[in-house]
Amino acid sequence: MKTSDAQGILILGGSGFIGKALTARLQSTYPEIYSISRRNHDCQSFTNVQHYQCSLDNLEVLAKLLPRCRTLFHLASETTPGSSTLHPAIEATNNLLPSLRLLECLQNFPHVNLVYVSTGGAIYGNIDAEKVSEKMPLSPLSYYGAGKAALEKFICAYCRQTGNNAVILRPSNVYGPGQKFREGFGIIPTTLKNLLDGKVVPVWGRGDAVRDYLYIDDFIDFCCKMLNEEGAYRDRDADVYNIGSGKGYSIEELMQMIEKITGLEIARTPMAARTIDVQRVVLNSAKAEKKFAWLAQTDLETGIEKTWQWFCTHQR
């Protein structure tokens, strides 16, 4: 096969929440989808998908797949903001080094378009703005956010040195059906799982921290629009897009909404505020709207209703 004819899609982190949702959406449209994950995929229902359980920098597997692919989605991350607190080397060992080895490999495959899914929730830090745009400075509070920022800079340098294409996506807090409970990560799945199990929900700080929540289907919609856009990539540089709902809710407002939807009272345990948590972040996604005619369609109440129904069915 000539690399110019390559049409495959490679998804790194295919066993994760976003990876599964993206694979499920693309499988009916693209005849060749490849998925790499360190963990068992548990995706037997997918068609047109070949799964590989290995690290994202497995050169033998990459050399086999990259000649067949035109787009690579990098969704893989081994950490959360909380899991690498006070342990910066974890970010370097588990995320940065494998990703830099991947970039080194990609230099040999200029036909492959790289899409790196970074973070919009942890990368900006505490910026005094109603909404945060891509032009604002990066000032992450957590090593997790710092690792994402560092990799973004490496990707930009990769594009400038090689002329290869890349896009960087900064989604807000993505949630929805299929997002399993993960200790210390994701206020929505944490609250719903603890509520379902009759457990107490830890709330760090005063409950006034404001977040932007993005329903999973809306994020996948953006990814599909970008795939179908011929001019999605900027020459010799990586373009950056915020992907968020554009609406902010405090933790307390979120809790009250969940109580209204479920009809259950949330038992809260106040916890000391964490230094890694941003006080307010709401993304300005005007750039994505203008370039790809994209807007988030799912309001928070509707999204939580659908997510709660999934939890009741799948997470008992």
JSON list of C-alpha atoms in Angstrom, two decimals, residues 14-156:
[
{"chain": "A", "resi": 14, "resn": "GLY", "atom": "CA", "xyz": [-8.67, 2.83, 22.94]},
{"chain": "A", "resi": 15, "resn": "SER", "atom": "CA", "xyz": [-9.81, 1.03, 26.09]},
{"chain": "A", "resi": 16, "resn": "GLY", "atom": "CA", "xyz": [-10.51, 4.29, 27.94]},
{"chain": "A", "resi": 17, "resn": "PHE", "atom": "CA", "xyz": [-13.77, 6.20, 28.24]},
{"chain": "A", "resi": 18, "resn": "ILE", "atom": "CA", "xyz": [-13.21, 8.56, 25.31]},
{"chain": "A", "resi": 19, "resn": "GLY", "atom": "CA", "xyz": [-11.36, 5.92, 23.28]},
{"chain": "A", "resi": 20, "resn": "LYS", "atom": "CA", "xyz": [-14.28, 3.49, 23.41]},
{"chain": "A", "resi": 21, "resn": "ALA", "atom": "CA", "xyz": [-16.78, 6.20, 22.51]},
{"chain": "A", "resi": 22, "resn": "LEU", "atom": "CA", "xyz": [-14.68, 7.36, 19.55]},
{"chain": "A", "resi": 23, "resn": "THR", "atom": "CA", "xyz": [-14.17, 3.79, 18.32]},
{"chain": "A", "resi": 24, "resn": "ALA", "atom": "CA", "xyz": [-17.90, 3.07, 18.56]},
{"chain": "A", "resi": 25, "resn": "ARG", "atom": "CA", "xyz": [-18.73, 6.14, 16.46]},
{"chain": "A", "resi": 26, "resn": "LEU", "atom": "CA", "xyz": [-16.07, 5.59, 13.80]},
{"chain": "A", "resi": 27, "resn": "GLN", "atom": "CA", "xyz": [-16.45, 1.84, 13.28]},
{"chain": "A", "resi": 28, "resn": "SER", "atom": "CA", "xyz": [-19.43, 2.17, 10.93]},
{"chain": "A", "resi": 29, "resn": "THR", "atom": "CA", "xyz": [-17.76, 4.83, 8.76]},
{"chain": "A", "resi": 30, "resn": "TYR", "atom": "CA", "xyz": [-14.10, 3.85, 8.51]},
{"chain": "A", "resi": 31, "resn": "PRO", "atom": "CA", "xyz": [-13.18, 0.37, 7.28]},
{"chain": "A", "resi": 32, "resn": "GLU", "atom": "CA", "xyz": [-9.84, 0.26, 9.11]},
{"chain": "A", "resi": 33, "resn": "ILE", "atom": "CA", "xyz": [-9.64, 1.16, 12.80]},
{"chain": "A", "resi": 34, "resn": "TYR", "atom": "CA", "xyz": [-6.75, 0.11, 15.03]},
{"chain": "A", "resi": 35, "resn": "SER", "atom": "CA", "xyz": [-6.75, 0.47, 18.79]},
{"chain": "A", "resi": 36, "resn": "ILE", "atom": "CA", "xyz": [-3.80, 0.34, 21.17]},
{"chain": "A", "resi": 37, "resn": "SER", "atom": "CA", "xyz": [-4.08, 0.19, 24.94]},
{"chain": "A", "resi": 38, "resn": "ARG", "atom": "CA", "xyz": [-2.05, -1.12, 27.86]},
{"chain": "A", "resi": 39, "resn": "ARG", "atom": "CA", "xyz": [-5.23, -2.64, 29.28]},
{"chain": "A", "resi": 40, "resn": "ASN", "atom": "CA", "xyz": [-7.67, -5.25, 28.03]},
{"chain": "A", "resi": 41, "resn": "HIS", "atom": "CA", "xyz": [-9.97, -3.54, 25.53]},
{"chain": "A", "resi": 42, "resn": "ASP", "atom": "CA", "xyz": [-13.14, -5.45, 26.42]},
{"chain": "A", "resi": 43, "resn": "CYS", "atom": "CA", "xyz": [-14.65, -4.28, 23.11]},
{"chain": "A", "resi": 44, "resn": "GLN", "atom": "CA", "xyz": [-15.78, -7.53, 21.50]},
{"chain": "A", "resi": 45, "resn": "SER", "atom": "CA", "xyz": [-18.88, -5.86, 20.05]},
{"chain": "A", "resi": 46, "resn": "PHE", "atom": "CA", "xyz": [-16.86, -3.53, 17.82]},
{"chain": "A", "resi": 47, "resn": "THR", "atom": "CA", "xyz": [-16.54, -4.36, 14.13]},
{"chain": "A", "resi": 48, "resn": "ASN", "atom": "CA", "xyz": [-13.77, -3.29, 11.73]},
{"chain": "A", "resi": 49, "resn": "VAL", "atom": "CA", "xyz": [-11.48, -2.81, 14.74]},
{"chain": "A", "resi": 50, "resn": "GLN", "atom": "CA", "xyz": [-8.17, -4.52, 15.43]},
{"chain": "A", "resi": 51, "resn": "HIS", "atom": "CA", "xyz": [-7.04, -4.35, 19.06]},
{"chain": "A", "resi": 52, "resn": "TYR", "atom": "CA", "xyz": [-3.47, -4.43, 20.35]},
{"chain": "A", "resi": 53, "resn": "GLN", "atom": "CA", "xyz": [-2.66, -4.66, 24.05]},
{"chain": "A", "resi": 54, "resn": "CYS", "atom": "CA", "xyz": [0.69, -2.95, 24.40]},
{"chain": "A", "resi": 55, "resn": "SER", "atom": "CA", "xyz": [2.29, 0.40, 25.22]},
{"chain": "A", "resi": 56, "resn": "LEU", "atom": "CA", "xyz": [1.76, 3.38, 22.92]},
{"chain": "A", "resi": 57, "resn": "ASP", "atom": "CA", "xyz": [5.49, 3.38, 22.05]},
{"chain": "A", "resi": 58, "resn": "ASN", "atom": "CA", "xyz": [5.68, -0.26, 20.95]},
{"chain": "A", "resi": 59, "resn": "LEU", "atom": "CA", "xyz": [7.80, 0.28, 17.85]},
{"chain": "A", "resi": 60, "resn": "GLU", "atom": "CA", "xyz": [7.07, -3.12, 16.33]},
{"chain": "A", "resi": 61, "resn": "VAL", "atom": "CA", "xyz": [3.30, -2.57, 16.42]},
{"chain": "A", "resi": 62, "resn": "LEU", "atom": "CA", "xyz": [3.60, 1.07, 15.28]},
{"chain": "A", "resi": 63, "resn": "ALA", "atom": "CA", "xyz": [5.77, 0.10, 12.32]},
{"chain": "A", "resi": 64, "resn": "LYS", "atom": "CA", "xyz": [3.07, -2.36, 11.29]},
{"chain": "A", "resi": 65, "resn": "LEU", "atom": "CA", "xyz": [0.11, 0.01, 11.67]},
{"chain": "A", "resi": 66, "resn": "LEU", "atom": "CA", "xyz": [1.29, 3.52, 10.81]},
{"chain": "A", "resi": 67, "resn": "PRO", "atom": "CA", "xyz": [1.82, 2.87, 7.07]},
{"chain": "A", "resi": 68, "resn": "ARG", "atom": "CA", "xyz": [-1.91, 2.02, 6.91]},
{"chain": "A", "resi": 69, "resn": "CYS", "atom": "CA", "xyz": [-3.17, 5.04, 8.88]},
{"chain": "A", "resi": 70, "resn": "ARG", "atom": "CA", "xyz": [-3.85, 8.65, 7.97]},
{"chain": "A", "resi": 71, "resn": "THR", "atom": "CA", "xyz": [-4.88, 9.84, 11.45]},
{"chain": "A", "resi": 72, "resn": "LEU", "atom": "CA", "xyz": [-3.63, 8.95, 14.92]},
{"chain": "A", "resi": 73, "resn": "PHE", "atom": "CA", "xyz": [-5.66, 9.95, 18.00]},
{"chain": "A", "resi": 74, "resn": "HIS", "atom": "CA", "xyz": [-3.48, 10.15, 21.11]},
{"chain": "A", "resi": 75, "resn": "LEU", "atom": "CA", "xyz": [-5.88, 9.71, 24.05]},
{"chain": "A", "resi": 76, "resn": "ALA", "atom": "CA", "xyz": [-3.61, 7.67, 26.31]},
{"chain": "A", "resi": 77, "resn": "SER", "atom": "CA", "xyz": [-2.79, 8.85, 29.82]},
{"chain": "A", "resi": 78, "resn": "GLU", "atom": "CA", "xyz": [-1.71, 6.84, 32.82]},
{"chain": "A", "resi": 79, "resn": "THR", "atom": "CA", "xyz": [-2.33, 9.53, 35.44]},
{"chain": "A", "resi": 80, "resn": "THR", "atom": "CA", "xyz": [-4.92, 11.91, 36.88]},
{"chain": "A", "resi": 81, "resn": "PRO", "atom": "CA", "xyz": [-4.34, 15.29, 38.55]},
{"chain": "A", "resi": 82, "resn": "GLY", "atom": "CA", "xyz": [-4.55, 13.58, 41.91]},
{"chain": "A", "resi": 83, "resn": "SER", "atom": "CA", "xyz": [-2.49, 10.46, 41.21]},
{"chain": "A", "resi": 84, "resn": "SER", "atom": "CA", "xyz": [0.72, 12.34, 40.38]},
{"chain": "A", "resi": 85, "resn": "THR", "atom": "CA", "xyz": [0.44, 14.95, 43.14]},
{"chain": "A", "resi": 86, "resn": "LEU", "atom": "CA", "xyz": [3.91, 15.48, 44.64]},
{"chain": "A", "resi": 87, "resn": "HIS", "atom": "CA", "xyz": [5.28, 12.84, 42.22]},
{"chain": "A", "resi": 88, "resn": "PRO", "atom": "CA", "xyz": [6.36, 14.66, 39.04]},
{"chain": "A", "resi": 89, "resn": "ALA", "atom": "CA", "xyz": [8.54, 11.75, 37.91]},
{"chain": "A", "resi": 90, "resn": "ILE", "atom": "CA", "xyz": [5.38, 9.69, 37.40]},
{"chain": "A", "resi": 91, "resn": "GLU", "atom": "CA", "xyz": [4.33, 12.07, 34.65]},
{"chain": "A", "resi": 92, "resn": "ALA", "atom": "CA", "xyz": [7.73, 11.84, 32.99]},
{"chain": "A", "resi": 93, "resn": "THR", "atom": "CA", "xyz": [7.95, 8.05, 33.18]},
{"chain": "A", "resi": 94, "resn": "ASN", "atom": "CA", "xyz": [4.35, 7.08, 32.42]},
{"chain": "A", "resi": 95, "resn": "ASN", "atom": "CA", "xyz": [3.26, 9.79, 29.97]},
{"chain": "A", "resi": 96, "resn": "LEU", "atom": "CA", "xyz": [6.00, 12.02, 28.62]},
{"chain": "A", "resi": 97, "resn": "LEU", "atom": "CA", "xyz": [8.69, 9.47, 27.74]},
{"chain": "A", "resi": 98, "resn": "PRO", "atom": "CA", "xyz": [6.36, 7.04, 25.89]},
{"chain": "A", "resi": 99, "resn": "SER", "atom": "CA", "xyz": [4.80, 9.96, 24.00]},
{"chain": "A", "resi": 100, "resn": "LEU", "atom": "CA", "xyz": [8.19, 11.37, 23.01]},
{"chain": "A", "resi": 101, "resn": "ARG", "atom": "CA", "xyz": [9.22, 7.96, 21.71]},
{"chain": "A", "resi": 102, "resn": "LEU", "atom": "CA", "xyz": [5.99, 7.98, 19.72]},
{"chain": "A", "resi": 103, "resn": "LEU", "atom": "CA", "xyz": [6.87, 11.39, 18.22]},
{"chain": "A", "resi": 104, "resn": "GLU", "atom": "CA", "xyz": [10.31, 10.08, 17.28]},
{"chain": "A", "resi": 105, "resn": "CYS", "atom": "CA", "xyz": [8.66, 7.19, 15.47]},
{"chain": "A", "resi": 106, "resn": "LEU", "atom": "CA", "xyz": [6.10, 9.46, 13.76]},
{"chain": "A", "resi": 107, "resn": "GLN", "atom": "CA", "xyz": [8.92, 11.45, 12.16]},
{"chain": "A", "resi": 108, "resn": "ASN", "atom": "CA", "xyz": [9.24, 8.53, 9.72]},
{"chain": "A", "resi": 109, "resn": "PHE", "atom": "CA", "xyz": [5.56, 8.68, 8.73]},
{"chain": "A", "resi": 110, "resn": "PRO", "atom": "CA", "xyz": [4.83, 12.20, 7.45]},
{"chain": "A", "resi": 111, "resn": "HIS", "atom": "CA", "xyz": [1.49, 11.14, 5.97]},
{"chain": "A", "resi": 112, "resn": "VAL", "atom": "CA", "xyz": [0.02, 10.51, 9.46]},
{"chain": "A", "resi": 113, "resn": "ASN", "atom": "CA", "xyz": [-1.98, 13.35, 11.02]},
{"chain": "A", "resi": 114, "resn": "LEU", "atom": "CA", "xyz": [-1.58, 13.47, 14.82]},
{"chain": "A", "resi": 115, "resn": "VAL", "atom": "CA", "xyz": [-4.51, 14.49, 17.04]},
{"chain": "A", "resi": 116, "resn": "TYR", "atom": "CA", "xyz": [-3.42, 14.93, 20.65]},
{"chain": "A", "resi": 117, "resn": "VAL", "atom": "CA", "xyz": [-6.17, 15.15, 23.27]},
{"chain": "A", "resi": 118, "resn": "SER", "atom": "CA", "xyz": [-4.74, 17.34, 26.02]},
{"chain": "A", "resi": 119, "resn": "THR", "atom": "CA", "xyz": [-6.77, 19.00, 28.79]},
{"chain": "A", "resi": 120, "resn": "GLY", "atom": "CA", "xyz": [-8.72, 22.23, 29.06]},
{"chain": "A", "resi": 121, "resn": "GLY", "atom": "CA", "xyz": [-9.49, 21.75, 32.72]},
{"chain": "A", "resi": 122, "resn": "ALA", "atom": "CA", "xyz": [-5.99, 21.53, 34.18]},
{"chain": "A", "resi": 123, "resn": "ILE", "atom": "CA", "xyz": [-3.67, 23.31, 31.77]},
{"chain": "A", "resi": 124, "resn": "TYR", "atom": "CA", "xyz": [-4.60, 26.99, 32.20]},
{"chain": "A", "resi": 125, "resn": "GLY", "atom": "CA", "xyz": [-4.49, 27.29, 35.98]},
{"chain": "A", "resi": 126, "resn": "ASN", "atom": "CA", "xyz": [-6.30, 30.14, 37.74]},
{"chain": "A", "resi": 127, "resn": "ILE", "atom": "CA", "xyz": [-6.87, 32.78, 35.08]},
{"chain": "A", "resi": 128, "resn": "ASP", "atom": "CA", "xyz": [-9.00, 35.80, 35.90]},
{"chain": "A", "resi": 129, "resn": "ALA", "atom": "CA", "xyz": [-11.37, 35.54, 32.95]},
{"chain": "A", "resi": 130, "resn": "GLU", "atom": "CA", "xyz": [-15.03, 34.66, 32.46]},
{"chain": "A", "resi": 131, "resn": "LYS", "atom": "CA", "xyz": [-14.00, 32.27, 29.70]},
{"chain": "A", "resi": 132, "resn": "VAL", "atom": "CA", "xyz": [-10.54, 31.02, 28.77]},
{"chain": "A", "resi": 133, "resn": "SER", "atom": "CA", "xyz": [-9.33, 31.20, 25.17]},
{"chain": "A", "resi": 134, "resn": "GLU", "atom": "CA", "xyz": [-6.49, 29.30, 23.52]},
{"chain": "A", "resi": 135, "resn": "LYS", "atom": "CA", "xyz": [-4.36, 32.49, 23.44]},
{"chain": "A", "resi": 136, "resn": "MET", "atom": "CA", "xyz": [-4.20, 32.78, 27.21]},
{"chain": "A", "resi": 137, "resn": "PRO", "atom": "CA", "xyz": [-1.00, 31.67, 29.00]},
{"chain": "A", "resi": 138, "resn": "LEU", "atom": "CA", "xyz": [-0.64, 28.18, 30.41]},
{"chain": "A", "resi": 139, "resn": "SER", "atom": "CA", "xyz": [-0.10, 28.07, 34.17]},
{"chain": "A", "resi": 140, "resn": "PRO", "atom": "CA", "xyz": [-1.01, 24.56, 35.39]},
{"chain": "A", "resi": 141, "resn": "LEU", "atom": "CA", "xyz": [-1.25, 23.89, 39.11]},
{"chain": "A", "resi": 142, "resn": "SER", "atom": "CA", "xyz": [-0.81, 20.11, 38.93]},
{"chain": "A", "resi": 143, "resn": "TYR", "atom": "CA", "xyz": [2.01, 17.98, 37.58]},
{"chain": "A", "resi": 144, "resn": "TYR", "atom": "CA", "xyz": [-0.66, 16.32, 35.43]},
{"chain": "A", "resi": 145, "resn": "GLY", "atom": "CA", "xyz": [-1.44, 19.67, 33.76]},
{"chain": "A", "resi": 146, "resn": "ALA", "atom": "CA", "xyz": [2.27, 20.50, 33.51]},
{"chain": "A", "resi": 147, "resn": "GLY", "atom": "CA", "xyz": [2.89, 17.20, 31.74]},
{"chain": "A", "resi": 148, "resn": "LYS", "atom": "CA", "xyz": [0.15, 17.97, 29.22]},
{"chain": "A", "resi": 149, "resn": "ALA", "atom": "CA", "xyz": [1.58, 21.45, 28.62]},
{"chain": "A", "resi": 150, "resn": "ALA", "atom": "CA", "xyz": [5.08, 20.04, 28.12]},
{"chain": "A", "resi": 151, "resn": "LEU", "atom": "CA", "xyz": [3.89, 17.47, 25.59]},
{"chain": "A", "resi": 152, "resn": "GLU", "atom": "CA", "xyz": [1.96, 20.16, 23.71]},
{"chain": "A", "resi": 153, "resn": "LYS", "atom": "CA", "xyz": [5.22, 22.12, 23.32]},
{"chain": "A", "resi": 154, "resn": "PHE", "atom": "CA", "xyz": [7.05, 19.02, 22.10]},
{"chain": "A", "resi": 155, "resn": "ILE", "atom": "CA", "xyz": [4.30, 18.42, 19.52]},
{"chain": "A", "resi": 156, "resn": "CYS", "atom": "CA", "xyz": [4.59, 22.00, 18.27]}
]
